[in-house]
Amino acid sequence: MNKANNPKLKSWVEVKPGSDFPIQNIPFGIFKTKDLSPRAGTAIGNYILDLSIITNAGLLNTIAFDKKVLEEKTLNNFIALGKPITNAVRERIAELLSTENTELQNNTELKNQALIKQSDAEMLLPIRIPNYTDFYSSREHATNVGSMFRDPKNALLPNWLHLPVGYHGRASSIVVSGTPIHRPKGQTKADDADKPTFGPTRLLDFELEMAFVINKETALGSSVTTAQAEDHIFGLLLFNDWSARDIQKWEYVPLGPFLAKNFGSTVSPWIVTLEALEPFKTDSPEQDPEVLPYLQFTGKKNYDIRLEVDIIAPAGAAKTISNSNFKYMYWNMCQQLAHHTANGCNIQVGDLYASGTISGPTPDSYGSMLEITWQGKNPIQMPDGTERKFIQDNDTVVMRAHAEKDGVRIGFGECTGKILPAL
Ligand code: MN
């Protein structure tokens, strides 16, 4: 186990119970303030530790790497240094923040400069994203959608249990939590209409997903095995794959999602490392029929991460509408990456691979409005007396995620987006 994962470790920075950011987390993100240019930081309690300040003070000198990477406006060059370096940095930060270490704790001037209240900072998109792929790896979600759009008796298409279905998404429209999204316009066709029409989507939805970030590229022509996959994964983010269901329904045959998905996706600002999540590994669902050899794996490859979705109505009434878990994924990240590269497709540092909507077995654990309201047939009652079939203008969708075990809670912060009226 990494030293930083030790449940007994305590920080001299106050970490309130229920915080997403104890000393065992040490996620990486990019922030700025009104005085500070974009730079790398980690979250501890309600604070950000400015990594450019501690590195310039010489506190990371025990690790040999180009310290300038922590002063850049994305983490790409930092995470490209590879796990031996980035894990050592995470371990060293945990050491500096622990009660037993005095190097930063007793340096009042440096400490005051390096610790910034999260409420005084703006989080930015932490990576430049060369490529984005979205999978479709929750069996419950695929079954629900197949039941609604096709046939409940044959909800899963013949390929689904044999390969992790995915499509190439759009990287340019991925935004950081807090960025508003305008209701997209597009072409739709009602079932009883002869012709399609163009206008704002009526069926705007979220998709509750997790996404992983690549830290090690491959050459065109080479493949990553399930056993090698974790070496290529820096960490995870929460991911909201906003979706326009009426546009999707009309456009998706035969090549899959296009404009129903590429108008915006929202990520949480902190990348939680695979190493911080190591204690939360759990068994994967049994795969039957047996998968082909290149998709087989050994060991625990799923993660027990609790997921929550809230809707906040325009006047502030909030309701939790879903509690799901990342452990439900039928296809795990190692299988996804092995499949993605099986044909020699190369991967790049900063690439984002999203899980697909993560639905659990019960309606209160479904990961989209489409499923929760079953195409609008069972509207959600909001505390302000209004109801929701899909997302309305000026609604805010908030996603949260955390793993918890042995008194340690590793959280992701919020993945939040407000829907503004169509332009
Ligand atoms: Mn999706």
Short mmCIF file of C-alpha atoms in Angstrom, two decimals, residues 29-326:
data_model
loop_
_atom_site.label_atom_id
_atom_site.label_comp_id
_atom_site.label_asym_id
_atom_site.label_seq_id
_atom_site.Cartn_x
_atom_site.Cartn_y
_atom_site.Cartn_z
CA GLY A 29 -6.25 20.01 -10.34
CA ILE A 30 -5.61 23.40 -11.94
CA PHE A 31 -6.79 26.59 -10.24
CA LYS A 32 -6.43 30.34 -10.41
CA THR A 33 -7.38 33.25 -8.17
CA LYS A 34 -7.74 36.97 -8.85
CA ASP A 35 -4.03 37.31 -8.05
CA LEU A 36 -2.61 33.98 -9.20
CA SER A 37 -2.24 32.64 -12.75
CA PRO A 38 -3.42 29.08 -13.50
CA ARG A 39 -1.28 26.47 -11.75
CA ALA A 40 -1.38 22.99 -10.24
CA GLY A 41 -2.82 22.35 -6.82
CA THR A 42 -4.05 19.62 -4.56
CA ALA A 43 -7.11 19.73 -2.32
CA ILE A 44 -6.87 19.27 1.45
CA GLY A 45 -9.98 19.91 3.56
CA ASN A 46 -11.43 23.24 2.44
CA TYR A 47 -8.06 24.39 1.09
CA ILE A 48 -5.96 24.12 -2.04
CA LEU A 49 -2.24 23.56 -1.63
CA ASP A 50 -0.44 25.56 -4.34
CA LEU A 51 2.07 23.08 -5.79
CA SER A 52 4.02 25.74 -7.68
CA ILE A 53 4.74 27.53 -4.39
CA ILE A 54 5.89 24.45 -2.53
CA THR A 55 8.04 23.33 -5.41
CA ASN A 56 9.65 26.78 -5.74
CA ALA A 57 10.37 26.63 -2.01
CA GLY A 58 12.37 23.45 -2.68
CA LEU A 59 10.02 21.13 -0.86
CA LEU A 60 9.79 18.69 -3.79
CA ASN A 61 13.55 18.63 -4.43
CA THR A 62 13.81 15.02 -3.27
CA ILE A 63 12.07 14.03 -6.53
CA ALA A 64 13.89 14.61 -9.83
CA PHE A 65 11.60 16.18 -12.43
CA ASP A 66 11.17 19.48 -14.27
CA LYS A 67 9.30 21.53 -11.65
CA LYS A 68 7.96 23.91 -14.33
CA VAL A 69 5.23 21.38 -15.13
CA LEU A 70 3.44 22.45 -11.93
CA GLU A 71 3.24 26.05 -13.20
CA GLU A 72 1.47 25.20 -16.44
CA LYS A 73 -2.21 25.71 -17.13
CA THR A 74 -2.92 22.02 -17.64
CA LEU A 75 -1.64 18.87 -15.94
CA ASN A 76 -0.72 17.08 -19.19
CA ASN A 77 3.05 17.49 -18.87
CA PHE A 78 2.93 16.59 -15.17
CA ILE A 79 0.95 13.39 -15.63
CA ALA A 80 3.08 12.49 -18.69
CA LEU A 81 6.06 12.19 -16.31
CA GLY A 82 4.66 8.77 -15.42
CA LYS A 83 3.57 7.03 -12.26
CA PRO A 84 7.03 6.67 -10.63
CA ILE A 85 7.21 10.49 -10.51
CA THR A 86 3.55 11.43 -9.99
CA ASN A 87 3.11 8.82 -7.24
CA ALA A 88 6.26 10.07 -5.53
CA VAL A 89 4.88 13.63 -5.69
CA ARG A 90 1.58 12.46 -4.17
CA GLU A 91 3.45 10.63 -1.40
CA ARG A 92 5.66 13.64 -0.72
CA ILE A 93 2.68 16.02 -0.53
CA ALA A 94 0.98 13.70 1.97
CA GLU A 95 4.21 13.65 3.98
CA LEU A 96 4.40 17.47 4.01
CA LEU A 97 0.75 17.74 5.09
CA SER A 98 0.97 15.12 7.84
CA THR A 99 1.02 16.13 11.52
CA GLU A 100 4.38 14.38 11.96
CA ASN A 101 6.16 16.60 9.45
CA THR A 102 7.15 20.17 10.33
CA GLU A 103 8.78 21.41 7.10
CA LEU A 104 5.69 23.31 5.94
CA GLN A 105 3.65 23.14 9.15
CA ASN A 106 6.19 25.29 11.07
CA ASN A 107 6.94 27.72 8.22
CA THR A 108 4.11 30.19 8.85
CA GLU A 109 4.93 32.56 6.00
CA LEU A 110 5.21 29.82 3.37
CA LYS A 111 2.19 27.99 4.73
CA ASN A 112 0.01 31.11 4.50
CA GLN A 113 1.16 31.66 0.95
CA ALA A 114 0.72 28.05 -0.18
CA LEU A 115 -2.71 27.34 1.31
CA ILE A 116 -5.59 29.00 -0.49
CA LYS A 117 -9.22 28.71 0.52
CA GLN A 118 -11.13 26.74 -2.12
CA SER A 119 -13.84 29.42 -1.93
CA ASP A 120 -11.27 32.03 -3.08
CA ALA A 121 -10.18 30.01 -6.12
CA GLU A 122 -11.63 29.15 -9.49
CA MET A 123 -11.07 25.61 -10.70
CA LEU A 124 -10.18 25.18 -14.39
CA LEU A 125 -10.33 22.24 -16.78
CA PRO A 126 -7.36 20.24 -15.44
CA ILE A 127 -6.23 18.71 -18.72
CA ARG A 128 -6.01 19.48 -22.40
CA ILE A 129 -8.09 16.62 -23.83
CA PRO A 130 -6.83 15.33 -27.21
CA ASN A 131 -9.46 12.60 -27.55
CA TYR A 132 -12.66 11.62 -25.80
CA THR A 133 -14.44 8.28 -26.03
CA ASP A 134 -17.71 7.34 -24.36
CA PHE A 135 -18.46 3.73 -23.53
CA TYR A 136 -21.81 2.15 -22.79
CA SER A 137 -20.73 -0.29 -20.12
CA SER A 138 -23.54 -0.47 -17.54
CA ARG A 139 -25.68 -3.51 -18.21
CA GLU A 140 -28.59 -2.00 -16.29
CA HIS A 141 -28.45 1.21 -18.35
CA ALA A 142 -28.14 -0.60 -21.69
CA THR A 143 -31.02 -2.89 -20.70
CA ASN A 144 -33.23 0.04 -19.68
CA VAL A 145 -32.54 2.00 -22.86
CA GLY A 146 -32.94 -1.09 -25.05
CA SER A 147 -36.26 -1.84 -23.37
CA MET A 148 -37.55 1.67 -24.01
CA PHE A 149 -36.23 2.27 -27.53
CA ARG A 150 -36.53 -1.27 -28.87
CA ASP A 151 -37.81 -4.45 -27.24
CA PRO A 152 -37.80 -5.41 -23.53
CA LYS A 153 -37.33 -9.09 -24.48
CA ASN A 154 -34.20 -8.36 -26.54
CA ALA A 155 -33.02 -5.21 -24.80
CA LEU A 156 -29.30 -5.92 -25.28
CA LEU A 157 -28.09 -6.02 -28.86
CA PRO A 158 -26.19 -9.22 -29.82
CA ASN A 159 -22.74 -7.63 -29.45
CA TRP A 160 -23.27 -6.11 -25.99
CA LEU A 161 -22.13 -9.03 -23.81
CA HIS A 162 -19.09 -9.65 -26.06
CA LEU A 163 -17.46 -6.24 -26.26
CA PRO A 164 -17.55 -2.87 -24.44
CA VAL A 165 -19.61 -0.81 -26.88
CA GLY A 166 -18.39 2.77 -27.33
CA TYR A 167 -18.26 5.73 -29.69
CA HIS A 168 -15.82 8.54 -30.36
CA GLY A 169 -17.09 11.70 -28.69
CA ARG A 170 -16.18 15.37 -28.94
CA ALA A 171 -13.29 16.72 -26.84
CA SER A 172 -13.73 20.43 -27.69
CA SER A 173 -16.97 20.85 -25.74
CA ILE A 174 -15.89 19.25 -22.46
CA VAL A 175 -16.05 21.90 -19.74
CA VAL A 176 -15.18 22.08 -16.06
CA SER A 177 -17.80 21.96 -13.31
CA GLY A 178 -19.61 25.27 -12.89
CA THR A 179 -19.65 26.15 -16.60
CA PRO A 180 -23.24 26.82 -17.74
CA ILE A 181 -24.56 25.03 -20.83
CA HIS A 182 -27.15 26.46 -23.20
CA ARG A 183 -30.03 24.20 -24.13
CA PRO A 184 -29.01 22.77 -27.51
CA LYS A 185 -31.07 23.11 -30.66
CA GLY A 186 -31.38 20.39 -33.24
CA GLN A 187 -33.44 18.31 -35.55
CA THR A 188 -36.16 16.11 -34.08
CA LYS A 189 -39.11 14.21 -35.42
CA ALA A 190 -42.21 13.25 -33.46
CA ASP A 191 -43.37 9.67 -34.00
CA ASP A 192 -46.66 10.82 -35.61
CA ALA A 193 -45.10 13.59 -37.74
CA ASP A 194 -44.22 13.27 -41.42
CA LYS A 195 -41.26 15.63 -41.30
CA PRO A 196 -38.60 16.65 -38.79
CA THR A 197 -38.45 20.14 -37.25
CA PHE A 198 -35.58 22.26 -35.90
CA GLY A 199 -35.58 23.87 -32.45
CA PRO A 200 -34.48 23.63 -28.80
CA THR A 201 -34.44 20.09 -27.42
CA ARG A 202 -37.48 19.24 -25.30
CA LEU A 203 -35.88 16.21 -23.69
CA LEU A 204 -32.64 17.42 -22.13
CA ASP A 205 -30.99 14.84 -19.90
CA PHE A 206 -27.83 14.19 -17.90
CA GLU A 207 -25.82 10.99 -17.85
CA LEU A 208 -24.08 10.01 -14.61
CA GLU A 209 -20.62 8.74 -15.58
CA MET A 210 -17.03 8.42 -14.42
CA ALA A 211 -14.12 9.07 -16.77
CA PHE A 212 -10.46 8.05 -16.68
CA VAL A 213 -7.45 10.09 -17.80
CA ILE A 214 -4.53 8.62 -19.77
CA ASN A 215 -0.97 9.34 -18.58
CA LYS A 216 1.06 7.17 -20.97
CA GLU A 217 0.72 7.25 -24.73
CA THR A 218 1.03 4.30 -27.07
CA ALA A 219 2.37 4.09 -30.63
CA LEU A 220 -0.03 3.60 -33.50
CA GLY A 221 -0.29 -0.14 -34.11
CA SER A 222 0.34 -1.24 -30.52
CA SER A 223 -2.20 -2.53 -28.04
CA VAL A 224 -2.64 -2.29 -24.27
CA THR A 225 -3.53 -5.53 -22.46
CA THR A 226 -5.95 -5.67 -19.53
CA ALA A 227 -2.90 -6.36 -17.31
CA GLN A 228 -1.08 -3.25 -18.60
CA ALA A 229 -4.08 -0.93 -18.58
CA GLU A 230 -3.70 0.49 -15.06
CA ASP A 231 -0.19 1.72 -15.95
CA HIS A 232 -1.82 3.99 -18.53
CA ILE A 233 -4.53 5.42 -16.23
CA PHE A 234 -3.60 8.44 -14.12
CA GLY A 235 -6.92 8.85 -12.35
CA LEU A 236 -10.64 9.44 -12.47
CA LEU A 237 -13.13 12.31 -12.72
CA LEU A 238 -16.88 12.60 -12.45
CA PHE A 239 -18.43 13.10 -15.86
CA ASN A 240 -21.85 14.40 -16.92
CA ASP A 241 -22.52 13.43 -20.54
CA TRP A 242 -25.39 15.87 -21.22
CA SER A 243 -27.78 14.34 -23.77
CA ALA A 244 -30.71 15.57 -25.87
CA ARG A 245 -32.96 12.51 -26.08
CA ASP A 246 -35.27 13.70 -28.86
CA ILE A 247 -32.32 14.66 -31.09
CA GLN A 248 -30.62 11.36 -30.19
CA LYS A 249 -33.66 9.26 -31.05
CA TRP A 250 -33.93 10.76 -34.55
CA GLU A 251 -30.24 10.88 -35.46
CA TYR A 252 -28.63 7.81 -33.87
CA VAL A 253 -29.39 5.17 -36.53
CA PRO A 254 -27.12 3.82 -37.95
CA LEU A 255 -23.89 5.44 -36.66
CA GLY A 256 -24.75 6.29 -33.06
CA PRO A 257 -24.85 9.54 -31.07
CA PHE A 258 -23.73 12.78 -32.74
CA LEU A 259 -25.27 16.23 -32.07
CA ALA A 260 -27.38 14.86 -29.20
CA LYS A 261 -24.19 14.55 -27.18
CA ASN A 262 -21.48 16.88 -28.48
CA PHE A 263 -22.95 20.23 -27.31
CA GLY A 264 -21.32 19.85 -23.90
CA SER A 265 -20.05 17.48 -21.24
CA THR A 266 -19.08 18.50 -17.71
CA VAL A 267 -16.19 17.13 -15.64
CA SER A 268 -15.36 17.55 -11.95
CA PRO A 269 -12.19 19.62 -11.42
CA TRP A 270 -10.07 17.24 -9.35
CA ILE A 271 -8.42 14.13 -10.80
CA VAL A 272 -8.41 11.47 -8.10
CA THR A 273 -5.49 9.11 -8.72
CA LEU A 274 -5.91 5.38 -9.24
CA GLU A 275 -3.53 4.95 -6.30
CA ALA A 276 -5.84 6.87 -3.93
CA LEU A 277 -8.68 4.59 -5.05
CA GLU A 278 -6.69 1.35 -4.61
CA PRO A 279 -8.30 0.48 -1.21
CA PHE A 280 -11.75 0.66 -2.79
CA LYS A 281 -11.23 -1.98 -5.46
CA THR A 282 -13.94 -4.60 -5.61
CA ASP A 283 -14.97 -7.63 -7.66
CA SER A 284 -16.56 -7.11 -11.06
CA PRO A 285 -19.98 -8.54 -11.96
CA GLU A 286 -19.70 -12.05 -13.37
CA GLN A 287 -19.38 -12.01 -17.16
CA ASP A 288 -21.46 -14.66 -18.89
CA PRO A 289 -20.89 -15.62 -21.70
CA GLU A 290 -17.15 -15.85 -21.19
CA VAL A 291 -15.36 -13.00 -22.96
CA LEU A 292 -12.67 -13.44 -25.61
CA PRO A 293 -9.09 -13.91 -24.32
CA TYR A 294 -7.99 -10.30 -25.02
CA LEU A 295 -10.78 -9.06 -22.69
CA GLN A 296 -10.08 -11.46 -19.83
CA PHE A 297 -8.48 -10.11 -16.67
CA THR A 298 -7.41 -11.15 -13.20
CA GLY A 299 -7.91 -9.43 -9.85
CA LYS A 300 -10.29 -6.74 -8.67
CA LYS A 301 -10.90 -4.19 -11.40
CA ASN A 302 -14.10 -2.44 -10.28
CA TYR A 303 -14.27 0.33 -7.67
CA ASP A 304 -16.79 0.85 -4.90
CA ILE A 305 -17.52 4.56 -5.45
CA ARG A 306 -20.89 5.91 -4.36
CA LEU A 307 -22.51 8.31 -6.79
CA GLU A 308 -25.26 10.86 -6.25
CA VAL A 309 -27.23 13.20 -8.51
CA ASP A 310 -29.18 16.24 -7.30
CA ILE A 311 -31.39 18.61 -9.25
CA ILE A 312 -31.58 22.20 -8.01
CA ALA A 313 -34.66 24.03 -9.33
CA PRO A 314 -34.28 27.70 -10.41
CA ALA A 315 -35.53 29.05 -7.05
CA GLY A 316 -33.20 26.75 -5.12
CA ALA A 317 -35.32 23.71 -4.19
CA ALA A 318 -33.00 20.71 -4.34
CA LYS A 319 -33.68 17.01 -4.52
CA THR A 320 -31.43 13.96 -4.66
CA ILE A 321 -32.80 11.91 -7.53
CA SER A 322 -30.26 9.10 -7.85
CA ASN A 323 -27.83 7.09 -5.73
CA SER A 324 -25.74 4.78 -7.87
CA ASN A 325 -22.31 3.14 -7.64
CA PHE A 326 -19.36 2.79 -10.01
#
